[in-house]
PDB file of C-alpha atoms and ligand atoms in Angstrom:
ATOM      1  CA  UNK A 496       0.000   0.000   0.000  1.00 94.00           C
ATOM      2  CA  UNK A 497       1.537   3.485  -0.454  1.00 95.00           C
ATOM      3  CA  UNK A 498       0.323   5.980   2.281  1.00 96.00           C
ATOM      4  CA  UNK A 499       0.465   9.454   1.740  1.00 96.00           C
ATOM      5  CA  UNK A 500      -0.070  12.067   4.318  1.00 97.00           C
ATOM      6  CA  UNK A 501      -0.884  15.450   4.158  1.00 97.00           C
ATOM      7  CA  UNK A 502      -1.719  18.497   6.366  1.00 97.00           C
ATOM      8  CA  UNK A 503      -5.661  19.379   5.216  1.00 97.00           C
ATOM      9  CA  UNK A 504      -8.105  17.711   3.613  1.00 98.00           C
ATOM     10  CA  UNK A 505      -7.799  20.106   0.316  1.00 98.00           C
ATOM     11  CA  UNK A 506      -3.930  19.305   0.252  1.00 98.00           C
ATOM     12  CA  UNK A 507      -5.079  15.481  -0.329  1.00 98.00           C
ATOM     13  CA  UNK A 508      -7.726  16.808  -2.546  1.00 98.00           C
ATOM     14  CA  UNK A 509      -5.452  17.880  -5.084  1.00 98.00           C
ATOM     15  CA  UNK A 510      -3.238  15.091  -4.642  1.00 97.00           C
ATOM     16  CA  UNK A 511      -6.223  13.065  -5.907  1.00 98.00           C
ATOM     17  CA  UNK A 512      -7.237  14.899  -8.660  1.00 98.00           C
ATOM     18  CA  UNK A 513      -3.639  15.004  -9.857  1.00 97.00           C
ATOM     19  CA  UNK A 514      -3.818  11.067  -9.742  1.00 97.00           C
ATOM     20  CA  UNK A 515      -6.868  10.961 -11.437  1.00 98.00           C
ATOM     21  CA  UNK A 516      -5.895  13.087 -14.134  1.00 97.00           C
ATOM     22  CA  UNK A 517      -2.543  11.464 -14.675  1.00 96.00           C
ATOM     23  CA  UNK A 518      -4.614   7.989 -15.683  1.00 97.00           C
ATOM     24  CA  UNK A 519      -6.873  10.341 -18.008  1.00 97.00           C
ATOM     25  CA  UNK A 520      -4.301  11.501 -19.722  1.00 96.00           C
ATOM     26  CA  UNK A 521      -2.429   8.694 -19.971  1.00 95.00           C
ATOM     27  CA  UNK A 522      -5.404   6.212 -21.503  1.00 96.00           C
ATOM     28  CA  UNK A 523      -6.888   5.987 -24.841  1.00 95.00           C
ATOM     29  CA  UNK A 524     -10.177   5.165 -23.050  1.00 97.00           C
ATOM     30  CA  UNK A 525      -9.266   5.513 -19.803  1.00 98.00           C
ATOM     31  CA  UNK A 526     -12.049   3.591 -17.099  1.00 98.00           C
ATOM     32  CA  UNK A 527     -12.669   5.177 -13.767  1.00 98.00           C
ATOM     33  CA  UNK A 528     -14.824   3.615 -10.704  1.00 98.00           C
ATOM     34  CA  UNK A 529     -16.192   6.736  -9.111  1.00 98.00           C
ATOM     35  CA  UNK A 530     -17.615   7.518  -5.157  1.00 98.00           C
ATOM     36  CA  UNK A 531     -20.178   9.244  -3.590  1.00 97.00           C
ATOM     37  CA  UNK A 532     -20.175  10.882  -0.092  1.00 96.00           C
ATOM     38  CA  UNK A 533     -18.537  14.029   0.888  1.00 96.00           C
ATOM     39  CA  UNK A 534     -14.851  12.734   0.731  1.00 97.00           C
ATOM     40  CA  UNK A 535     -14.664  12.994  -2.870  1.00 98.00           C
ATOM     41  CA  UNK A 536     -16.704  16.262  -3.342  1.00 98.00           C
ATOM     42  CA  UNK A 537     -13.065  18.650  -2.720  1.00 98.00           C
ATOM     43  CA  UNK A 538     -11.291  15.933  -5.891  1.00 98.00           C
ATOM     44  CA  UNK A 539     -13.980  16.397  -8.006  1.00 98.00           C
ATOM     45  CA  UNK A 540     -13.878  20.223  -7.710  1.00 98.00           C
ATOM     46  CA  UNK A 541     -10.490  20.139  -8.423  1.00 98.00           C
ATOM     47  CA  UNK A 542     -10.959  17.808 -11.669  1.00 98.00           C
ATOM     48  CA  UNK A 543     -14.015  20.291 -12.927  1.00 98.00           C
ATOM     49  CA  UNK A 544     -11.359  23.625 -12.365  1.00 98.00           C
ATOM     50  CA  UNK A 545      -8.338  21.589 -14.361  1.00 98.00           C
ATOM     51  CA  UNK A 546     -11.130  21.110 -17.363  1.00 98.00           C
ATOM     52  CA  UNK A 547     -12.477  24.648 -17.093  1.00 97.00           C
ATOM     53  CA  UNK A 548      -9.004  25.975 -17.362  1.00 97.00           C
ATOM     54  CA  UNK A 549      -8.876  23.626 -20.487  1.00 93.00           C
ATOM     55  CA  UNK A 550      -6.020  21.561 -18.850  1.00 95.00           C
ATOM     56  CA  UNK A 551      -8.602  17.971 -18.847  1.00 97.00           C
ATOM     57  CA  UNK A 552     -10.991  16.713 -20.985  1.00 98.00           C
ATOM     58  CA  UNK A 553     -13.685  13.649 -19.592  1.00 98.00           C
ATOM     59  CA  UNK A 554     -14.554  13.415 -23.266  1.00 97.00           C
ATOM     60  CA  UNK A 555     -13.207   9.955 -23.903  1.00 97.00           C
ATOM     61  CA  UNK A 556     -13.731   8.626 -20.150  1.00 98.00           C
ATOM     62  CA  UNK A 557     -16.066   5.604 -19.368  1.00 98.00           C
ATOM     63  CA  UNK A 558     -17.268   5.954 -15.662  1.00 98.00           C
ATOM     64  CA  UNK A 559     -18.710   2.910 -13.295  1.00 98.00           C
ATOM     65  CA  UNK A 560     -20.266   3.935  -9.947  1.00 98.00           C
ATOM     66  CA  UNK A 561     -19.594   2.081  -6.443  1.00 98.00           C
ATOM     67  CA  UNK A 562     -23.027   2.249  -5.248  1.00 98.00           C
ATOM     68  CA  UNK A 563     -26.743   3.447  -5.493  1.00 97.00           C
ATOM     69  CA  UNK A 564     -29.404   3.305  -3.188  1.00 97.00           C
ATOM     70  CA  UNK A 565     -32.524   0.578  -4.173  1.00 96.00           C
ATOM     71  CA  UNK A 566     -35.806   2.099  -4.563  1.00 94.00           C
ATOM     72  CA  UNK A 567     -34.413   5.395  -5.865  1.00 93.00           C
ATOM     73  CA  UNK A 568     -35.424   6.681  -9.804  1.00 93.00           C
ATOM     74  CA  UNK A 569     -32.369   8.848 -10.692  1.00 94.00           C
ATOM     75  CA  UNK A 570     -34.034  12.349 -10.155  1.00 94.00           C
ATOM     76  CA  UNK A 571     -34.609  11.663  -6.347  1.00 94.00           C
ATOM     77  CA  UNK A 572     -32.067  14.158  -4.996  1.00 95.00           C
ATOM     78  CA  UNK A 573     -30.800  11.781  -2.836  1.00 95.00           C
ATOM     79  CA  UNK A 574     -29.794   8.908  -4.970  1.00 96.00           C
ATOM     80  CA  UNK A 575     -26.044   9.111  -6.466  1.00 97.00           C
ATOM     81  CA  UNK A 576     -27.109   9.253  -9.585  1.00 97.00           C
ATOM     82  CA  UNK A 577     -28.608  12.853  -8.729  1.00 97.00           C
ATOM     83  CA  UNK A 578     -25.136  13.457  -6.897  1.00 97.00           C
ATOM     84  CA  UNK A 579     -22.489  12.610  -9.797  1.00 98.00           C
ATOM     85  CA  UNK A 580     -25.148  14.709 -12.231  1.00 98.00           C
ATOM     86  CA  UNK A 581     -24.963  17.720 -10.147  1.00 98.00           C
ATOM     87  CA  UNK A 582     -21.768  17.578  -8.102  1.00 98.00           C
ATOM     88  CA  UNK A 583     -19.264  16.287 -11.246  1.00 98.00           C
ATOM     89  CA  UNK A 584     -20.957  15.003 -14.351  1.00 98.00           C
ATOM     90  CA  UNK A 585     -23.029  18.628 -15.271  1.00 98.00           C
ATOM     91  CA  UNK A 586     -19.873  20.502 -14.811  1.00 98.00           C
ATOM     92  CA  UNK A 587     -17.391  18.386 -17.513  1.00 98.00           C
ATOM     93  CA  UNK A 588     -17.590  17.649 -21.347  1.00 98.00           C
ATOM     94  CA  UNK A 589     -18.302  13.725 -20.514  1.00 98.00           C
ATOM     95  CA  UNK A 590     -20.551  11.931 -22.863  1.00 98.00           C
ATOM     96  CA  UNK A 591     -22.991  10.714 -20.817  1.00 97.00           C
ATOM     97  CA  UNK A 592     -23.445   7.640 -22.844  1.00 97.00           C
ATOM     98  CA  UNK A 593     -20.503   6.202 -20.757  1.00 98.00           C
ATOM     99  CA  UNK A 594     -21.345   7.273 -17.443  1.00 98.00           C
ATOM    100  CA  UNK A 595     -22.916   4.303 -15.642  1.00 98.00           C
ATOM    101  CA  UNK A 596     -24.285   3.600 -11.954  1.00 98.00           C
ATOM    102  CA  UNK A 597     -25.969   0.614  -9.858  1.00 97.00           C
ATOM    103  CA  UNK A 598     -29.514   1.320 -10.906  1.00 96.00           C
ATOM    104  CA  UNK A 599     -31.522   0.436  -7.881  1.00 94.00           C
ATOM    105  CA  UNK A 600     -34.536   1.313  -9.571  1.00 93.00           C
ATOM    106  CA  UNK A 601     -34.492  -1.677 -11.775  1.00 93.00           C
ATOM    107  CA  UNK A 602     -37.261  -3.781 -11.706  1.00 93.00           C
ATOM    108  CA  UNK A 603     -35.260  -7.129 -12.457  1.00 95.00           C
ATOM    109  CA  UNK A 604     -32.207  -5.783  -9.984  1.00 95.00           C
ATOM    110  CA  UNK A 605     -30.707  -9.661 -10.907  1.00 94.00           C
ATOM    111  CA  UNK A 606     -29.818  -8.944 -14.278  1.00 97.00           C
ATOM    112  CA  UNK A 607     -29.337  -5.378 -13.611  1.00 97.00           C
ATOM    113  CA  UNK A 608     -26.367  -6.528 -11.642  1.00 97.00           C
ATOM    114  CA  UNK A 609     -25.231  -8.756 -14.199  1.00 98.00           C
ATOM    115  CA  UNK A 610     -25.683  -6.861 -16.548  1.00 98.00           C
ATOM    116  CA  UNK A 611     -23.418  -3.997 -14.834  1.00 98.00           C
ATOM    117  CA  UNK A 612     -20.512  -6.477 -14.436  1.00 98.00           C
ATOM    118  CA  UNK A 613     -20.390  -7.593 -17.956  1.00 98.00           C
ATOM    119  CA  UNK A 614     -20.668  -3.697 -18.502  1.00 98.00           C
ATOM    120  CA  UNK A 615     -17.310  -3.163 -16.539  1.00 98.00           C
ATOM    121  CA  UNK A 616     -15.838  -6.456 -18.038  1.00 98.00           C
ATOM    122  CA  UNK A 617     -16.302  -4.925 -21.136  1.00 98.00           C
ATOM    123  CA  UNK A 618     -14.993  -1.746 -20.770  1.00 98.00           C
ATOM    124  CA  UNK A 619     -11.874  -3.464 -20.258  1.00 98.00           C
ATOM    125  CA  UNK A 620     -12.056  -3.381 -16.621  1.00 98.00           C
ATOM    126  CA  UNK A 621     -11.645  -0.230 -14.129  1.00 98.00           C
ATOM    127  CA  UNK A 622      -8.283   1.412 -14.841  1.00 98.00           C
ATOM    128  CA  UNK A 623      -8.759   3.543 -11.080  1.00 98.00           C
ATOM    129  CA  UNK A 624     -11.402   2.701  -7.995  1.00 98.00           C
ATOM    130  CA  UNK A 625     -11.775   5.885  -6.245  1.00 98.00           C
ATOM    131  CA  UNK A 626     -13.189   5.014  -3.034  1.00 98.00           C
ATOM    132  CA  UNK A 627     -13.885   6.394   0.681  1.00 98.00           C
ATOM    133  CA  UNK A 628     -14.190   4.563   3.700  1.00 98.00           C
ATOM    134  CA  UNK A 629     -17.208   4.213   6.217  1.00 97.00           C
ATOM    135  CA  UNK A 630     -16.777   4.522   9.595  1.00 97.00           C
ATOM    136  CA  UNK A 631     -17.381   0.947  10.439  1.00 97.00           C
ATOM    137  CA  UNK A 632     -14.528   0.164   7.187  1.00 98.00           C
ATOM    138  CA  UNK A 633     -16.851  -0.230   4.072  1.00 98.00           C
ATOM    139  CA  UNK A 634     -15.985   0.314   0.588  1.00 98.00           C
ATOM    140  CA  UNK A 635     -18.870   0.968  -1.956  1.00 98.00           C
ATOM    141  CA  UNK A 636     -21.689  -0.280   0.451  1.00 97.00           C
ATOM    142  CA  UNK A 637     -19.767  -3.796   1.373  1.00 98.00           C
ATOM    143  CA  UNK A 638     -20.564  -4.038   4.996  1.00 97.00           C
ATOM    144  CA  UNK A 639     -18.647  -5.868   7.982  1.00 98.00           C
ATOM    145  CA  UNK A 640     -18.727  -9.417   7.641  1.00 97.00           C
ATOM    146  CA  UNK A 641     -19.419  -9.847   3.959  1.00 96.00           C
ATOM    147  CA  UNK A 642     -17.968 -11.261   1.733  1.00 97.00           C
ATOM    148  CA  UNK A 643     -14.772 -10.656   0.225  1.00 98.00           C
ATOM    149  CA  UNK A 644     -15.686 -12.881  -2.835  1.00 98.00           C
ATOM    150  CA  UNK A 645     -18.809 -10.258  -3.565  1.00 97.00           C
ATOM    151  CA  UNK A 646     -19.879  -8.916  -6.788  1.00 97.00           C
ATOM    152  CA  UNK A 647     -22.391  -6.480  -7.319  1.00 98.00           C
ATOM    153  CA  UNK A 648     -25.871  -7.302  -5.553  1.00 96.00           C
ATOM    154  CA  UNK A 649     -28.618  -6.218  -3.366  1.00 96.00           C
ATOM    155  CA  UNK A 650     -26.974  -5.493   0.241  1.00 96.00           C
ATOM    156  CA  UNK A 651     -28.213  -4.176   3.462  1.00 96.00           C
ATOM    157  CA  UNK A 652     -27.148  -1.315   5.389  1.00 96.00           C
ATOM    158  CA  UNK A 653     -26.284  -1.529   8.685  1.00 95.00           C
ATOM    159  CA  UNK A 654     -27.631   0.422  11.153  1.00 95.00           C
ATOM    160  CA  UNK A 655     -23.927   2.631  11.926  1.00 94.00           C
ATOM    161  CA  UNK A 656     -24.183   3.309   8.218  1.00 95.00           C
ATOM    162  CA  UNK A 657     -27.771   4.146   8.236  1.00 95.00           C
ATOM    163  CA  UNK A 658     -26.505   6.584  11.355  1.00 93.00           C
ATOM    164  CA  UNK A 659     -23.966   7.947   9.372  1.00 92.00           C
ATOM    165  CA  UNK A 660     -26.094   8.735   6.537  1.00 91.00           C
ATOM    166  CA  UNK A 661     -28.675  10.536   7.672  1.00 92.00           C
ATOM    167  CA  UNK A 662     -26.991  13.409   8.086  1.00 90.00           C
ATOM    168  CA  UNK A 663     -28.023  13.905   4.117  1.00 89.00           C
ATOM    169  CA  UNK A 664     -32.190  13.106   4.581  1.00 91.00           C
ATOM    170  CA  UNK A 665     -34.244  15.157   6.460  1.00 89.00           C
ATOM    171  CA  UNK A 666     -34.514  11.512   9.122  1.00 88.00           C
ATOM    172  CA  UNK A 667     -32.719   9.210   9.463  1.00 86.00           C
ATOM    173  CA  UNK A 668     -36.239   6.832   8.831  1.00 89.00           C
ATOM    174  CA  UNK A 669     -35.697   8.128   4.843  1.00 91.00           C
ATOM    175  CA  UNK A 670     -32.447   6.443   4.635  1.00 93.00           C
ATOM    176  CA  UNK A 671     -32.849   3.362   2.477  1.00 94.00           C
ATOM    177  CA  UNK A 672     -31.365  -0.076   3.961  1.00 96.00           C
ATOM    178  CA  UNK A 673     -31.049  -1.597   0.837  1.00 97.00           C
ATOM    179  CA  UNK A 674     -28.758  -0.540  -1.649  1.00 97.00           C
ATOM    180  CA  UNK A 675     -27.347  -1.799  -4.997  1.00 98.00           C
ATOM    181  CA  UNK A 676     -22.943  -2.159  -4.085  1.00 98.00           C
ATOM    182  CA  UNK A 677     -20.065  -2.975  -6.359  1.00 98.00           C
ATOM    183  CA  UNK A 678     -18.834  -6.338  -4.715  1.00 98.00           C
ATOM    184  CA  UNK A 679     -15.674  -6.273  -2.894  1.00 98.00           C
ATOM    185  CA  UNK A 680     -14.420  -8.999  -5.599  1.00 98.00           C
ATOM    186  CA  UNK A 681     -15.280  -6.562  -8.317  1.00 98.00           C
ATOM    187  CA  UNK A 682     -13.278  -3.583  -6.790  1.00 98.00           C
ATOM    188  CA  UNK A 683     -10.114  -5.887  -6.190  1.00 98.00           C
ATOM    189  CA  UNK A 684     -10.029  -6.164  -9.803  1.00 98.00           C
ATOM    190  CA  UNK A 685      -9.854  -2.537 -10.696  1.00 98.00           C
ATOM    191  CA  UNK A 686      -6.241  -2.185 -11.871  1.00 97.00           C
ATOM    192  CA  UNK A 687      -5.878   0.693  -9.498  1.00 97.00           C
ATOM    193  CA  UNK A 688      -7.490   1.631  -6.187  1.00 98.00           C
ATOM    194  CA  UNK A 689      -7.473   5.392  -4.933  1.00 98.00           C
ATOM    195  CA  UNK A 690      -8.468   6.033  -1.296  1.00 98.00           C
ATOM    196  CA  UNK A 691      -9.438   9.317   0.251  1.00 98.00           C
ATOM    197  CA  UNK A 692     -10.228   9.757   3.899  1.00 98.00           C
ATOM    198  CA  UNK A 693     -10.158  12.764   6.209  1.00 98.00           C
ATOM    199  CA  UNK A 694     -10.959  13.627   9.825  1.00 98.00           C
ATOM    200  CA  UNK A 695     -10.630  11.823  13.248  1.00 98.00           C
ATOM    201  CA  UNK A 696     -13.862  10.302  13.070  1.00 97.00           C
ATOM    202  CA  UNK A 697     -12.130   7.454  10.202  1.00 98.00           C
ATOM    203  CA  UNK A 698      -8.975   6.848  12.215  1.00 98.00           C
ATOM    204  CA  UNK A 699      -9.881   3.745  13.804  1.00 98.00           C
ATOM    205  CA  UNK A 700     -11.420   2.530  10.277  1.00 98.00           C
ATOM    206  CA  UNK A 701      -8.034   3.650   8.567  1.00 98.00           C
ATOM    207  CA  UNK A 702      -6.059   1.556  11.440  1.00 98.00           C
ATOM    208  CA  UNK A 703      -7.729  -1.540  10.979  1.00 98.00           C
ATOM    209  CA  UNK A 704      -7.927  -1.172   7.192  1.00 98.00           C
ATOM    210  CA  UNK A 705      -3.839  -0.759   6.714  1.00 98.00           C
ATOM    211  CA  UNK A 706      -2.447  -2.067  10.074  1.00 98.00           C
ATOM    212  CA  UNK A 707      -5.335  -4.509  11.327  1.00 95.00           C
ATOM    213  CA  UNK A 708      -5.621  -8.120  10.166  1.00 97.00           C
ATOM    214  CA  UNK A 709      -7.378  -8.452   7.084  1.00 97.00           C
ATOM    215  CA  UNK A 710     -10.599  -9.651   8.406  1.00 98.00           C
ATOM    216  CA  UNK A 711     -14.511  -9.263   6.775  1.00 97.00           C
ATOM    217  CA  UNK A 712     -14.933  -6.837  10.579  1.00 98.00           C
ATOM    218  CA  UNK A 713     -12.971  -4.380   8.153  1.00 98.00           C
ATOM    219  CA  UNK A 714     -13.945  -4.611   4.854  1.00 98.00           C
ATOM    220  CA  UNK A 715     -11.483  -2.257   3.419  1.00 98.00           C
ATOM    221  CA  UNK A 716      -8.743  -4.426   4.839  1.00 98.00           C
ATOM    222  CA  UNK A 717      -9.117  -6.667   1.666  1.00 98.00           C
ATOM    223  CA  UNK A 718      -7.261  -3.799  -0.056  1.00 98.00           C
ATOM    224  CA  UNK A 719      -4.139  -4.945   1.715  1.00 98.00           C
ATOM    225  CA  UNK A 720      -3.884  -7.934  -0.950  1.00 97.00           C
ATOM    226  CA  UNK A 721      -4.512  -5.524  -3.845  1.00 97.00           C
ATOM    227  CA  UNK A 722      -1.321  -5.196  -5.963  1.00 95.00           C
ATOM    228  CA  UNK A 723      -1.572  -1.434  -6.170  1.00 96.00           C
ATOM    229  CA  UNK A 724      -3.497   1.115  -3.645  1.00 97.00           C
ATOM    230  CA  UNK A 725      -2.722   4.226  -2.807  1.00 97.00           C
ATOM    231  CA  UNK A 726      -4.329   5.799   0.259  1.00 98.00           C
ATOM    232  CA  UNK A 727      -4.482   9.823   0.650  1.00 98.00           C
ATOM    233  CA  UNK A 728      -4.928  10.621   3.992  1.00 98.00           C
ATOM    234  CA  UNK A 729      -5.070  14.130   6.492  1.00 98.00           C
ATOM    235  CA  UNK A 730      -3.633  14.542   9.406  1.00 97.00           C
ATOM    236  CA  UNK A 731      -6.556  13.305  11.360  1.00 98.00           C
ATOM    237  CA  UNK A 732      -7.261  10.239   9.995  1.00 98.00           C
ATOM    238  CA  UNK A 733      -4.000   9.298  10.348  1.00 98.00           C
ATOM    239  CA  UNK A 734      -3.302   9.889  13.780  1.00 97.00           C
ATOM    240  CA  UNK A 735      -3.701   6.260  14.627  1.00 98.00           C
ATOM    241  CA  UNK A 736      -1.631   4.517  12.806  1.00 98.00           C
ATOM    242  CA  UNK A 737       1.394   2.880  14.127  1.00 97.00           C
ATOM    243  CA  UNK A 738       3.834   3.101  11.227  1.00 96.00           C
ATOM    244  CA  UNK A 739       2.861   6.886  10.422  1.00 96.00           C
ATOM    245  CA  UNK A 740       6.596   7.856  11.022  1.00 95.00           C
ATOM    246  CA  UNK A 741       7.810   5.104   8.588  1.00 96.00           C
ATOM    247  CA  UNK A 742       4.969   5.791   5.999  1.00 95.00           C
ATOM    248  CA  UNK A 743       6.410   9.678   5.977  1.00 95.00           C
ATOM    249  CA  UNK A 744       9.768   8.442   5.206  1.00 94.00           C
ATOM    250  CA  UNK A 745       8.702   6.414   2.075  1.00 92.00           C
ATOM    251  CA  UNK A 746       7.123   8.786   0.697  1.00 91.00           C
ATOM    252  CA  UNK A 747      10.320  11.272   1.253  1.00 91.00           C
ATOM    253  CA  UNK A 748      13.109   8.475   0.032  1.00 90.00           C
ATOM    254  CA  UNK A 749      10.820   7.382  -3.177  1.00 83.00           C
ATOM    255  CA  UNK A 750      12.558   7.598  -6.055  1.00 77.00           C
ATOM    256  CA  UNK A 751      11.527   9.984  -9.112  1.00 66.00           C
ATOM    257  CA  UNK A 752       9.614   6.850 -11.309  1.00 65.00           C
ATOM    258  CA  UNK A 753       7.650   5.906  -7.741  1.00 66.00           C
ATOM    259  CA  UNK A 754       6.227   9.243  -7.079  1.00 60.00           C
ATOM    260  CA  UNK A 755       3.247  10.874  -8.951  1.00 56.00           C
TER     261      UNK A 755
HETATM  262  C1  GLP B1053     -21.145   5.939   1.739  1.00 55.49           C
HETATM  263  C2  GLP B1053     -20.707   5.459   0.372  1.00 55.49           C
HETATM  264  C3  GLP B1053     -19.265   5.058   0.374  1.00 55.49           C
HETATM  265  C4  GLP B1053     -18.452   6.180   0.998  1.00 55.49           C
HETATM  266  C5  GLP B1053     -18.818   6.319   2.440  1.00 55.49           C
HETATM  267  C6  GLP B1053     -18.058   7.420   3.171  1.00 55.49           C
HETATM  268  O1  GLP B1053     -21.611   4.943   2.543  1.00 55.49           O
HETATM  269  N1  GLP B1053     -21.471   4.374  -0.111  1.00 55.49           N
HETATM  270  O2  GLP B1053     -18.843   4.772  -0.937  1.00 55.49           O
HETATM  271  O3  GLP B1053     -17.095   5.903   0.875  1.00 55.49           O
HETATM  272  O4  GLP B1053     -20.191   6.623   2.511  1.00 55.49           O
HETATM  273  O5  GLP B1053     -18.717   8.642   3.013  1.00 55.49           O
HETATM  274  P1  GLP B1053     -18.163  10.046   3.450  1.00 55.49           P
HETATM  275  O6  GLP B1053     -17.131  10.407   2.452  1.00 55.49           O
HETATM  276  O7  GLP B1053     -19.363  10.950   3.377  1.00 55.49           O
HETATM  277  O8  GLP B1053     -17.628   9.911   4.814  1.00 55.49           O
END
């Protein structure tokens, strides 16, 4: 795993927006896995302000969601859809032909599912996962003690998550508890996984996640057998970890063709 530490939130912001934008540049057709929540909101502000200063262009970029809630028809302003539309999508020259999400509005959510992996398989796979972490150590909506053979499905919240949640709907009663998740076997296969966490309140997920054992408790310890993660973290959420000292001094003593 390479850790990288910096002082705020909007430091690591632009870190991952640089990442993100190195891949786009880099691919023909490059494939991104995209997240929701308010982690990601600073990166994607960054992305829009490189493409309205003409320095990106989303124009040849396929996109694949983590996660949707079921029940919700896209224009529900709480669904994700309505959140990549308005927070990234609106503000970038993507074709929206190749934007995709879970659609947990599908009537046969079965072959919706199937139907989004072969989507993904097709695409040539995910060339980055961005991804956040819950407090309780999901990725996408892959909850404690499932499995790490998942692909995407039907799951069920838990009630921490439903906690955490509700912060966005007016009660926490509005908060679906089923939702429509990327498997955690489908986001060890993206090529490369991006992490973004910030604030005290993910410490102890961040701990277990790169120092813990890798255990279903902590979903996002799976990542720890993925050949290539990097994890952009604040001060906060790092305060934790054992081996922060040692994770600095990486980063400083990298050579030129390991650093991005
Ligand atoms: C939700 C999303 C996750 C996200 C997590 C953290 O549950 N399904 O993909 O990583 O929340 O959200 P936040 O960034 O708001 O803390």
């Amino acid at each position: 795993m390479e850790i990288l530490i910096r002082n705020t939130p909007e430091a690591g912001a632009k870190l991952g927006a640089n990442i993100v934008s190195k891949i786009i540049q880099t691919r023909d057709k490059p494939v991104l896995g995209l997240a929701t929540g308010a982690t990601p909101l600073r990166m994607y502000k960054e992305l829009i302000k490189m493409h309205q200063s003409n320095q990106l262009s989303f124009r040849d970029c396929i996109t694949f969601n983590l996660d949707e809630y079921k029940g919700l028809p896209p224009e529900n302003k709480h669904s994700y859809h309505f959140y990549m539309m308005s927070n990234f999508f609106d503000h970038t020259d993507i074709d929206t032909k190749n934007v995709h999400l879970p659609n947990g509005f599908a009537n046969d959510l079965r072959e919706s599912c199937r139907k989004y992996e072969k989507l993904i398989h097709d695409a040539g796979g995910i060339d980055l996962q961005v991804l956040g972490i819950g407090t309780n150590g999901h990725i996408g909506f892959n909850e404690p003690t499932g499995s790490f053979a998942s692909r995407t499905w039907v799951k069920i919240l838990s009630k921490q998550t439903i906690k955490d949640n509700s912060t966005y709907f007016e009660t926490p009663e509005e908060v679906p508890q089923h939702v429509v998740t990327m498997g955690i076997a489908t986001i060890m296969e993206s090529k490369h996984c991006l992490l973004i966490a910030n604030g005290a309140k993910k410490a102890d997920a961040i701990r277990k996640m790169i120092e813990g054992p890798l255990s279903a408790s902590c979903p996002a310890s799976i990542l720890q057998m993925h050949p290539r993660v990097t994890i952009v973290l604040d001060e906060e959420a790092s305060y934790l970890l054992t081996f922060k000292d040692h994770y600095k001094w990486v980063e400083k003593n990298k050579l030129d063709w390991q650093l991005y």
